[in-house]
XYZ file of C-alpha atoms in Angstrom:
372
model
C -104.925 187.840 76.970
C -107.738 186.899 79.718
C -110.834 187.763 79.876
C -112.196 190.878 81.416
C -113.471 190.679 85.108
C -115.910 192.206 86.528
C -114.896 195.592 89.497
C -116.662 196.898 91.538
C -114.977 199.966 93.667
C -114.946 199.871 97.157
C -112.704 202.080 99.538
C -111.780 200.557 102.915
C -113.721 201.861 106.064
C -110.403 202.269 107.648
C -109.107 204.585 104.704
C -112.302 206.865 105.028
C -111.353 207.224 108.932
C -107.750 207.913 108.102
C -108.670 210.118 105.748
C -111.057 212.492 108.019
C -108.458 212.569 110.942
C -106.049 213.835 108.796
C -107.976 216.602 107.016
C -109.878 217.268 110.452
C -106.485 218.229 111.542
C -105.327 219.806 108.060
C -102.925 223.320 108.483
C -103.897 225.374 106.046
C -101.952 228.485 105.844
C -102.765 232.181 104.642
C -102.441 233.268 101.518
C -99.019 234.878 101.618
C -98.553 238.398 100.548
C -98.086 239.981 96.778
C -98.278 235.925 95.768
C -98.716 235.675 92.243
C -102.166 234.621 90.864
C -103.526 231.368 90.993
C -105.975 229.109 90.818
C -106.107 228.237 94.816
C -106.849 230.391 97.999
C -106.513 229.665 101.751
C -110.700 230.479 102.436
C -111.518 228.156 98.988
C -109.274 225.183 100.277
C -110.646 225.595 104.037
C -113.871 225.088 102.535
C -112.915 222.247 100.479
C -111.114 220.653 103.436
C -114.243 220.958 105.515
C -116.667 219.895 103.193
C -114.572 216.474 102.372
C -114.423 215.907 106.049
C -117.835 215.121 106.206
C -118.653 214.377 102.858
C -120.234 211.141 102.009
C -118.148 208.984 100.052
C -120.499 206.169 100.275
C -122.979 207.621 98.423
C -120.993 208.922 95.224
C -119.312 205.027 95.292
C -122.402 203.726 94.764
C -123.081 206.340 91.965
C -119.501 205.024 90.114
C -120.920 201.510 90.565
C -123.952 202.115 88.724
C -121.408 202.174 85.457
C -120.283 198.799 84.720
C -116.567 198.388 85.015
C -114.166 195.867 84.429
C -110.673 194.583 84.744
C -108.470 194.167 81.285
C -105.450 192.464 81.428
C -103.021 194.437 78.872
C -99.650 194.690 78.328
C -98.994 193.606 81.410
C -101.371 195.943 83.446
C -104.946 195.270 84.697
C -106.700 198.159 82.969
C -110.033 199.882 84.660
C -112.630 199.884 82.289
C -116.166 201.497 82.498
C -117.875 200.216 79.278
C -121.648 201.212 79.072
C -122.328 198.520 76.117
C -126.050 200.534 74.501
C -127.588 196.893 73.808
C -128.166 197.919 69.886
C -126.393 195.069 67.721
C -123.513 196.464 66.169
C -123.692 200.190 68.052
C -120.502 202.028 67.377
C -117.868 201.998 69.961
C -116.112 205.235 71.284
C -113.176 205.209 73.593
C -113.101 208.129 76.080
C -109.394 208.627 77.341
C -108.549 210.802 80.296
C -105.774 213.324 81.015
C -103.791 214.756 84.174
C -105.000 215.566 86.749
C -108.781 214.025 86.353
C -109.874 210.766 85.975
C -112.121 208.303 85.099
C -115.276 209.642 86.613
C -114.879 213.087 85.665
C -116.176 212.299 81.872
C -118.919 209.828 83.039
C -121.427 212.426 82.585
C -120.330 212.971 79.016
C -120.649 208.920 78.519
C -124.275 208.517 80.143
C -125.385 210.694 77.488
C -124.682 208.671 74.677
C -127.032 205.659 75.247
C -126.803 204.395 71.488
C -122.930 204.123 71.417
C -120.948 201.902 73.298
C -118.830 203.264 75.238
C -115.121 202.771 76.849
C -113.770 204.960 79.676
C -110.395 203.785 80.555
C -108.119 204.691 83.070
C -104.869 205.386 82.047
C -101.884 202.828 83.495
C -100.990 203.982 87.099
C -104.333 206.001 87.464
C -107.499 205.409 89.613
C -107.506 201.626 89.925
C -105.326 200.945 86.683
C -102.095 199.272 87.864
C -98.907 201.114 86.431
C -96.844 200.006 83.811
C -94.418 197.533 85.705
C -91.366 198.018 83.767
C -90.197 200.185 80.835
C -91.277 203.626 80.184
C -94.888 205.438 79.913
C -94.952 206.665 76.545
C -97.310 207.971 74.576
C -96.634 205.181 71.851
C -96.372 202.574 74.450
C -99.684 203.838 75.545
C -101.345 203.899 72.247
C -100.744 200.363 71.830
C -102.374 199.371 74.865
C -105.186 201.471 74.502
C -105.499 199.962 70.831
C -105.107 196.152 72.092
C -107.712 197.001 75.051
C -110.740 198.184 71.826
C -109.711 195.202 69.508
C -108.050 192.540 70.999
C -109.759 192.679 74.669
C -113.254 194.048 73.911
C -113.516 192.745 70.123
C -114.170 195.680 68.110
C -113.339 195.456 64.898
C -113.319 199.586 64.312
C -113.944 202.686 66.926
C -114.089 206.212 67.748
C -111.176 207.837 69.229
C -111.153 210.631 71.592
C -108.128 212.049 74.622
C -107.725 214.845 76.469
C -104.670 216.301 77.618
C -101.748 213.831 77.622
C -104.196 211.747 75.868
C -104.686 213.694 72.733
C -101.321 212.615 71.340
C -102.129 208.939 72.018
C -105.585 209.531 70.465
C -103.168 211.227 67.175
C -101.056 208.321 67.230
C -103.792 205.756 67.339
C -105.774 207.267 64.144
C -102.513 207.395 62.621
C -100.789 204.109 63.692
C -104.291 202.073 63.366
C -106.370 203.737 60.683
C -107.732 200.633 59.361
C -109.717 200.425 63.117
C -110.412 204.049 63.696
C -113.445 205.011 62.108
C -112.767 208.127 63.392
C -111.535 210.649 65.482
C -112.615 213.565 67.795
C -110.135 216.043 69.038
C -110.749 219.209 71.533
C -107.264 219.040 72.506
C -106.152 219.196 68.676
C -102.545 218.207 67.734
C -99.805 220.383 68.557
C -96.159 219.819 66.679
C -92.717 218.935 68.095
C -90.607 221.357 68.968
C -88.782 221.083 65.968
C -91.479 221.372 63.467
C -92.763 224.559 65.511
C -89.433 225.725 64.464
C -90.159 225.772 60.669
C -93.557 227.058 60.404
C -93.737 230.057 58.774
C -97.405 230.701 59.353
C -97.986 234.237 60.964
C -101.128 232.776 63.043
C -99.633 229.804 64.085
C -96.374 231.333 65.014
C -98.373 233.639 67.394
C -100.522 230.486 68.738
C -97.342 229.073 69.743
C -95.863 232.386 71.311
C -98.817 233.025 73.232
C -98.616 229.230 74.673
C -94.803 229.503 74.963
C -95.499 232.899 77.466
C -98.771 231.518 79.211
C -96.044 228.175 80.049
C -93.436 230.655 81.864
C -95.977 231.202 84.514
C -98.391 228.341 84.387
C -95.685 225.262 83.342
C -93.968 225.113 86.971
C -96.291 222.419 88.508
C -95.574 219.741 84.914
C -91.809 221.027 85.240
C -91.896 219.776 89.300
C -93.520 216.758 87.841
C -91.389 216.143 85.859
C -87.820 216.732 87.234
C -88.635 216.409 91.344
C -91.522 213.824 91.413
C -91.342 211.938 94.063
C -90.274 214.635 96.647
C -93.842 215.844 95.330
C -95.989 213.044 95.758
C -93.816 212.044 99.211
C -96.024 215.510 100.105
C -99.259 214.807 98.299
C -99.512 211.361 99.204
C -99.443 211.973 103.490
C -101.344 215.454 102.923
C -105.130 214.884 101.686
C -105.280 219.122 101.720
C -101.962 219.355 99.450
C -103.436 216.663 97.744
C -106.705 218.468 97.007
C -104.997 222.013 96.604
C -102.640 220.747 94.117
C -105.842 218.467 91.862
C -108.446 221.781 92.397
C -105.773 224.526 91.375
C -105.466 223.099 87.974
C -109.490 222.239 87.965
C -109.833 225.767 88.289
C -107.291 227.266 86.051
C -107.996 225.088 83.008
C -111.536 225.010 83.448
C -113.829 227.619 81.179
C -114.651 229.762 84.191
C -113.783 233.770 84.974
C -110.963 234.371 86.597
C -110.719 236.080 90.366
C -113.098 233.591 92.611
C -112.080 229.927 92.564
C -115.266 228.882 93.288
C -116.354 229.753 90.346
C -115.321 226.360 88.750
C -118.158 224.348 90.437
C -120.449 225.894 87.814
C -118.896 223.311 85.595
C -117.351 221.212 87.603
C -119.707 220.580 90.962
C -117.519 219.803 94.440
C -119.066 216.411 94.281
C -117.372 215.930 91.279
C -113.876 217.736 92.812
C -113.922 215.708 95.981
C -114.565 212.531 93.584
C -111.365 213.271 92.331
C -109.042 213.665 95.349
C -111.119 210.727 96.746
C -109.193 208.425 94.180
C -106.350 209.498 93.949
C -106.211 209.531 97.728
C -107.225 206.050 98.361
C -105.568 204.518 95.334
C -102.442 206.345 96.150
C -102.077 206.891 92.809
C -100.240 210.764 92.780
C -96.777 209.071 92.677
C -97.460 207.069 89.501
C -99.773 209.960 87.746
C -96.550 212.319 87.182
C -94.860 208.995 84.855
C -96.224 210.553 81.409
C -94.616 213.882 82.691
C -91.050 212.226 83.545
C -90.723 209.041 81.643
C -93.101 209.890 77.845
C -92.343 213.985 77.900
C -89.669 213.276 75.323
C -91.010 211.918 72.249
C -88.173 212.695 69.619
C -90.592 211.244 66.867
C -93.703 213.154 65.642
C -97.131 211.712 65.153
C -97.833 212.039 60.995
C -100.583 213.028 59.801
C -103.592 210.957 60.024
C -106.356 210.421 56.740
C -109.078 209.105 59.373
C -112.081 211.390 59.706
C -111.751 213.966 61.997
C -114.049 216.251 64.036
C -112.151 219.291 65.823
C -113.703 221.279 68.369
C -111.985 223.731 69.892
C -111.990 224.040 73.534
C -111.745 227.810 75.111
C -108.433 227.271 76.760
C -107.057 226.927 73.367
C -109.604 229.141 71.847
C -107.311 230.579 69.014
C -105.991 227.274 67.731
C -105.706 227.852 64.017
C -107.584 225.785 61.798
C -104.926 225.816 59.277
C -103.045 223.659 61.589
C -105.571 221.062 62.086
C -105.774 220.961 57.961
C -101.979 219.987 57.997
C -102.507 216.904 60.531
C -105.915 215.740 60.346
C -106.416 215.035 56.572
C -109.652 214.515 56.422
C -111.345 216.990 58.473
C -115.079 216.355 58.267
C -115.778 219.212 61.445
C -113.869 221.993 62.511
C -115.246 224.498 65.259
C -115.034 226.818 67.732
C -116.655 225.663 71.352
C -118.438 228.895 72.913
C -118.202 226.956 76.059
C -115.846 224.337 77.857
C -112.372 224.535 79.049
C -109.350 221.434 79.491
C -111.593 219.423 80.120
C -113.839 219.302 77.578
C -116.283 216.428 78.496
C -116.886 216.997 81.596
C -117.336 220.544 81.948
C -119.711 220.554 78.693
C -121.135 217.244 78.724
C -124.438 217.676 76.734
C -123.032 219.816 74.051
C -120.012 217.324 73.361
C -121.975 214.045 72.965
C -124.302 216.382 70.962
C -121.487 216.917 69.106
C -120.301 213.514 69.016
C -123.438 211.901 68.606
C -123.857 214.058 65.043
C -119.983 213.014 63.813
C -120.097 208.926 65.008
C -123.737 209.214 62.746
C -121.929 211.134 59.929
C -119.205 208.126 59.574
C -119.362 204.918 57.612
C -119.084 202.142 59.942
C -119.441 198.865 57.837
């Protein structure tokens, strides 16, 4: 493998102008009537729309670039790397994996807190300014591997801190479990869920009803990963010309999955500011990366093996959009359990909506663990 090289990110001039003529000349239309629920409205997106029109990309660039980043070369991808490196010899290293739809820069908040660790925010293959997998499929195994040779192999540590969100909590499972002898630990708010199958023979009153209540919550709220996953490039054909379907389709999840009361949208920029939101579509749109975001939801959805249980230490916090995840479940797959909690506050996405309470949190577990 090569070395790392340095990044620095810097949109085009002439995909900023593109981009405001297009949203300057955005149709947005009403909110139709009797629509079901949802995490978008016509006024919120007009407001969005407007605001990104004249918002000043410049100026949050050159916040990203204050993070040191890097290109890996790994299994045949160049990887984008942040890594904040705390200048302690020896400081324990922590990778920070991303979900759908955020990115990178939505949990560099979390990592600017935790000066005395270094850490690794990657972007996942075929997100941000990662280059998709070029051939074969984007499973979460496949990805586990890479994300494994990227901590050891690439940036030389010999053992590390795991933590994903979303479809990176399996990979974070399957690293601890495929790797224990370099995971000194790991920290779950997304904690593991069983196959299909092994739903199927739990007999566990309070897990069965987990389960149910996620199985009728998916009727409603699973359309957008089943589009994703069976239509996705008539999608992203949409997304990718439309900067307002692009941010309407990004913010409605933001919103949903966030910890926030339902009713006003807008109510999600008390965790997750529009800076941040407009950071978001900003990379997607200019990496036109939509297209290659949907792979884990097409290509890794069916994973016909299940992760086994892993003896690393573990710290589970429960995030509120899973709020009633039974702890008796997270004693079956994460053997040695060191932490289990409820969070009072954070939704889907944990980091970045609760920043100072999770490297609180994290800060307390990495200093519980034996790292020789």
């Amino acid at each position: 493998m090569s070395a790392p090289r340095p990044f620095t990110i810097h949109v085009p001039d002439e995909v900023l102008t593109d981009l405001r003529e297009r949203l300057a000349r955005s149709r947005i239309p009403d909110d139709s009537p009797r629509r079901p629920p949802s995490g978008m409205t016509a006024d919120y997106l007009r407001e969005l729309v407007d605001t990104w029109a004249h918002w000043d990309w410049r100026a949050r660039e050159a916040w990203l670039n204050e993070h040191p980043q890097l290109l890996a070369r790994v299994d045949g991808v160049d990887l984008h790397v942040v890594h904040l490196r705390s200048g302690r010899p020896g400081a324990p290293a922590l990778l920070v994996m991303h979900g759908w739809p955020h990115t990178f820069a939505l949990q560099l908040d979390f990592a600017d807190l935790l000066p005395d660790l270094d850490v690794v925010v990657v972007s996942l293959p075929g997100f941000g300014f990662s280059e998709p997998y070029p051939d074969g499929p984007m499973t979460e195994k496949r990805l586990a591997a890479t994300m494994h040779a990227l901590m050891t192999d690439v940036l030389g540590y010999a053992r590390y801190v795991t933590y994903g969100e979303d479809v990176t909590a399996n990979v974070s499972d399957l690293i601890a479990a495929r790797y224990p002898e370099h995971v000194a630990g790991i920290v779950a708010t997304h904690a593991h869920f069983p196959t299909t199958q092994e739903r199927a023979e739990i007999t566990d009153p309070e897990v069965r009803a987990f389960f149910d209540g996620i199985a009728a919550k998916h009727l409603t709220d699973g359309a957008y990963g089943h589009v994703q996953a069976t239509r996705p490039d008539t999608l992203a054909a949409a997304l990718d010309d439309s900067p307002a379907g692009l941010l309407a389709w990004l913010t409605e999840k933001l919103v949903e999955w966030s910890d926030t009361p339902p009713g006003d949208p807008r109510a999600v920029e008390r965790r997750i500011s529009r800076d941040r939101i407009l950071t978001e579509a900003t990379i997607y749109w200019a990496t036109r990366t939509i297209a290659t975001s949907f792979r884990p939801y097409y290509e890794g959805a069916d994973q016909p093996d299940p992760i086994p249980p892993t003896a690393v230490p573990a710290a589970v916090l429960v995030q509120r959009h899973e709020a009633t995840y039974p702890e008796s479940l997270a004693r079956r797959h994460y053997l040695d359990l060191r932490t289990f909690d409820r969070l009072e506050e954070g939704g889907h996405f944990t980091v970045g909506e609760v920043p100072q309470e999770m490297a609180a949190r994290v800060r307390a577990f990495v200093r519980s663990l034996d790292l020789r």
